[in-house]
């Protein structure tokens, strides 16, 4: 007895090799959905309609000893998010033979004419949104999504709009791939909710380059609390930015005033420095960043926002800090493993009654910083931020947590 697992497309029996069609003709039982079974109206053997998976598996096992050839019809490639995985779990491997068809993902990328060997494939068919949300937040360049009635193109568009991603995505919807009524198109997010799409569809998201991204309407941006998506970010680490909510807390803790000198150490993309510079044009913000990619992003973001009072400094702290004017305020967002040395030098250079604020993500750095300020005897306090943002999940909404951050605010004594 052999169980042949045959992948089939919307072109039906005509899309199968002659060898596979002969196997189906010789089968003693044919298993599949109504749609799959209807491709073979001439078949005269037994048929098992695939509805309840567990009941179907029991029926196949019951026939293992009596039927010589069992054929299970599935969509595309049985071992690509298909029934093949369950069959391998339920039946002896030596009894199974697979005959894959082109998968919907292959067809989708070939219709769009985009290489897909580096694509991230995510199935939300009967699954939750977590993997897709994480993949989007990581900024994957190409994402193919297997959908279902609930996790459909409109729900995916709502998810994209709710995440405030650093990158923008072009959204393709590929319907009835391989069928006579196949339709493939690129859709603006705002238009998807008003359209109807075939139940058999694949969504492909293509991350846009800086040049092809829609221009941000800077005239409508708020004075305080810029959206994360308005900043250019690292292409391989788009989530590496001080989040908007944390920026707002940091700005409050810094107790800023006009005409000050501010150091932003570990400036990354320059989000904190730019927020400060927009609020206080008479201040000068020195954005210190050790990576060339970060410095490039800081300078590009300053150009985007029309900022002229941010000075980007390429180098490693604390060594690069020696030539800077003494600051009234310091923000440390990243230390590159040199936190103790940075605190020692920055604390010495900070003006009396100046404020130093740290955003700390690890217990080790929090311990080191609190011990340092405790030894100094300077006034300080801690604020732990554990925040969540609302995220669309289909037609509903849930909260998605941001990484917890502890903000340590320090005020230097007049003496010492």
PDB file of N, CA, C and O in Angstrom, residues 7 30 86 92 96 101 117 150 164 171 176 196 218 226 233 244 260 269 341 352 354 383 397 411:
ATOM      1  N   UNK A   7       0.140  17.264  -5.181  1.00  0.00           N
ATOM      2  CA  UNK A   7      -0.131  18.696  -5.202  1.00  0.00           C
ATOM      3  C   UNK A   7      -0.805  19.078  -6.502  1.00  0.00           C
ATOM      4  O   UNK A   7      -0.443  18.570  -7.581  1.00  0.00           O
ATOM      5  N   UNK A  30      -9.737   8.158  -3.388  1.00  0.00           N
ATOM      6  CA  UNK A  30      -9.264   9.510  -3.660  1.00  0.00           C
ATOM      7  C   UNK A  30      -9.719  10.406  -2.511  1.00  0.00           C
ATOM      8  O   UNK A  30     -10.904  10.449  -2.180  1.00  0.00           O
ATOM      9  N   UNK A  86       1.242  16.894   8.485  1.00  0.00           N
ATOM     10  CA  UNK A  86       0.358  16.085   9.316  1.00  0.00           C
ATOM     11  C   UNK A  86       0.369  14.621   8.898  1.00  0.00           C
ATOM     12  O   UNK A  86       0.321  13.725   9.738  1.00  0.00           O
ATOM     13  N   UNK A  92       3.334   6.048   8.508  1.00  0.00           N
ATOM     14  CA  UNK A  92       4.740   5.664   8.318  1.00  0.00           C
ATOM     15  C   UNK A  92       5.341   6.388   7.109  1.00  0.00           C
ATOM     16  O   UNK A  92       4.721   6.440   6.037  1.00  0.00           O
ATOM     17  N   UNK A  96       4.558   6.872   2.298  1.00  0.00           N
ATOM     18  CA  UNK A  96       4.178   8.129   1.654  1.00  0.00           C
ATOM     19  C   UNK A  96       5.077   8.459   0.478  1.00  0.00           C
ATOM     20  O   UNK A  96       6.304   8.315   0.548  1.00  0.00           O
ATOM     21  N   UNK A 101       3.326  20.182  -6.577  1.00  0.00           N
ATOM     22  CA  UNK A 101       2.988  21.111  -7.657  1.00  0.00           C
ATOM     23  C   UNK A 101       3.665  22.435  -7.327  1.00  0.00           C
ATOM     24  O   UNK A 101       4.224  22.606  -6.239  1.00  0.00           O
ATOM     25  N   UNK A 117      14.407  33.945  -3.402  1.00  0.00           N
ATOM     26  CA  UNK A 117      15.209  33.040  -2.580  1.00  0.00           C
ATOM     27  C   UNK A 117      15.503  33.617  -1.194  1.00  0.00           C
ATOM     28  O   UNK A 117      15.779  32.881  -0.244  1.00  0.00           O
ATOM     29  N   UNK A 150     -10.177  35.195   7.725  1.00  0.00           N
ATOM     30  CA  UNK A 150     -10.045  36.174   8.811  1.00  0.00           C
ATOM     31  C   UNK A 150      -8.779  37.004   8.642  1.00  0.00           C
ATOM     32  O   UNK A 150      -8.808  38.241   8.774  1.00  0.00           O
ATOM     33  N   UNK A 164       3.158  51.666  12.811  1.00  0.00           N
ATOM     34  CA  UNK A 164       4.077  52.805  12.741  1.00  0.00           C
ATOM     35  C   UNK A 164       5.500  52.328  12.478  1.00  0.00           C
ATOM     36  O   UNK A 164       6.435  52.602  13.225  1.00  0.00           O
ATOM     37  N   UNK A 171       2.356  46.648  -1.325  1.00  0.00           N
ATOM     38  CA  UNK A 171       1.511  45.490  -1.048  1.00  0.00           C
ATOM     39  C   UNK A 171       0.913  44.949  -2.348  1.00  0.00           C
ATOM     40  O   UNK A 171       0.195  45.666  -3.054  1.00  0.00           O
ATOM     41  N   UNK A 176      -6.207  33.705  -7.026  1.00  0.00           N
ATOM     42  CA  UNK A 176      -6.497  32.572  -7.910  1.00  0.00           C
ATOM     43  C   UNK A 176      -5.319  32.241  -8.825  1.00  0.00           C
ATOM     44  O   UNK A 176      -5.471  32.085 -10.041  1.00  0.00           O
ATOM     45  N   UNK A 196     -12.991  43.819  -2.747  1.00  0.00           N
ATOM     46  CA  UNK A 196     -13.246  42.413  -2.455  1.00  0.00           C
ATOM     47  C   UNK A 196     -12.240  41.580  -3.221  1.00  0.00           C
ATOM     48  O   UNK A 196     -12.003  41.806  -4.418  1.00  0.00           O
ATOM     49  N   UNK A 218       5.972  66.742   6.130  1.00  0.00           N
ATOM     50  CA  UNK A 218       6.604  67.320   7.307  1.00  0.00           C
ATOM     51  C   UNK A 218       5.829  68.522   7.845  1.00  0.00           C
ATOM     52  O   UNK A 218       5.951  68.872   9.015  1.00  0.00           O
ATOM     53  N   UNK A 226       7.659  63.096  17.445  1.00  0.00           N
ATOM     54  CA  UNK A 226       7.648  62.709  16.029  1.00  0.00           C
ATOM     55  C   UNK A 226       7.362  61.213  15.878  1.00  0.00           C
ATOM     56  O   UNK A 226       7.863  60.402  16.660  1.00  0.00           O
ATOM     57  N   UNK A 233      15.937  54.958   9.042  1.00  0.00           N
ATOM     58  CA  UNK A 233      16.521  54.061  10.036  1.00  0.00           C
ATOM     59  C   UNK A 233      17.414  53.037   9.356  1.00  0.00           C
ATOM     60  O   UNK A 233      17.508  52.990   8.127  1.00  0.00           O
ATOM     61  N   UNK A 244       9.173  56.612  20.232  1.00  0.00           N
ATOM     62  CA  UNK A 244       8.540  57.910  20.448  1.00  0.00           C
ATOM     63  C   UNK A 244       8.147  58.114  21.908  1.00  0.00           C
ATOM     64  O   UNK A 244       8.406  59.188  22.493  1.00  0.00           O
ATOM     65  N   UNK A 260      21.112  76.013  25.366  1.00  0.00           N
ATOM     66  CA  UNK A 260      21.978  75.069  26.078  1.00  0.00           C
ATOM     67  C   UNK A 260      22.878  74.273  25.119  1.00  0.00           C
ATOM     68  O   UNK A 260      22.633  74.184  23.918  1.00  0.00           O
ATOM     69  N   UNK A 269      20.112  56.912  15.245  1.00  0.00           N
ATOM     70  CA  UNK A 269      19.582  57.588  14.061  1.00  0.00           C
ATOM     71  C   UNK A 269      19.382  59.084  14.291  1.00  0.00           C
ATOM     72  O   UNK A 269      18.977  59.802  13.381  1.00  0.00           O
ATOM     73  N   UNK A 341      33.216  54.304  31.938  1.00  0.00           N
ATOM     74  CA  UNK A 341      34.157  55.339  31.512  1.00  0.00           C
ATOM     75  C   UNK A 341      33.418  56.592  31.023  1.00  0.00           C
ATOM     76  O   UNK A 341      33.835  57.728  31.288  1.00  0.00           O
ATOM     77  N   UNK A 352      27.723  72.360  36.712  1.00  0.00           N
ATOM     78  CA  UNK A 352      27.025  72.253  38.001  1.00  0.00           C
ATOM     79  C   UNK A 352      25.527  72.529  37.816  1.00  0.00           C
ATOM     80  O   UNK A 352      25.153  73.424  37.046  1.00  0.00           O
ATOM     81  N   UNK A 354      23.700  70.735  36.226  1.00  0.00           N
ATOM     82  CA  UNK A 354      23.325  70.129  34.955  1.00  0.00           C
ATOM     83  C   UNK A 354      22.613  68.802  35.165  1.00  0.00           C
ATOM     84  O   UNK A 354      22.666  68.214  36.252  1.00  0.00           O
ATOM     85  N   UNK A 383      12.827  56.004  36.732  1.00  0.00           N
ATOM     86  CA  UNK A 383      11.503  55.874  36.137  1.00  0.00           C
ATOM     87  C   UNK A 383      11.537  54.650  35.228  1.00  0.00           C
ATOM     88  O   UNK A 383      12.331  54.596  34.283  1.00  0.00           O
ATOM     89  N   UNK A 397      -8.543  44.824  18.154  1.00  0.00           N
ATOM     90  CA  UNK A 397      -7.326  45.528  18.566  1.00  0.00           C
ATOM     91  C   UNK A 397      -6.779  44.886  19.832  1.00  0.00           C
ATOM     92  O   UNK A 397      -7.542  44.544  20.733  1.00  0.00           O
ATOM     93  N   UNK A 411      20.955  64.845  38.718  1.00  0.00           N
ATOM     94  CA  UNK A 411      21.252  66.272  38.767  1.00  0.00           C
ATOM     95  C   UNK A 411      22.569  66.483  39.502  1.00  0.00           C
ATOM     96  O   UNK A 411      22.739  66.017  40.640  1.00  0.00           O
TER      97      UNK A 411
END
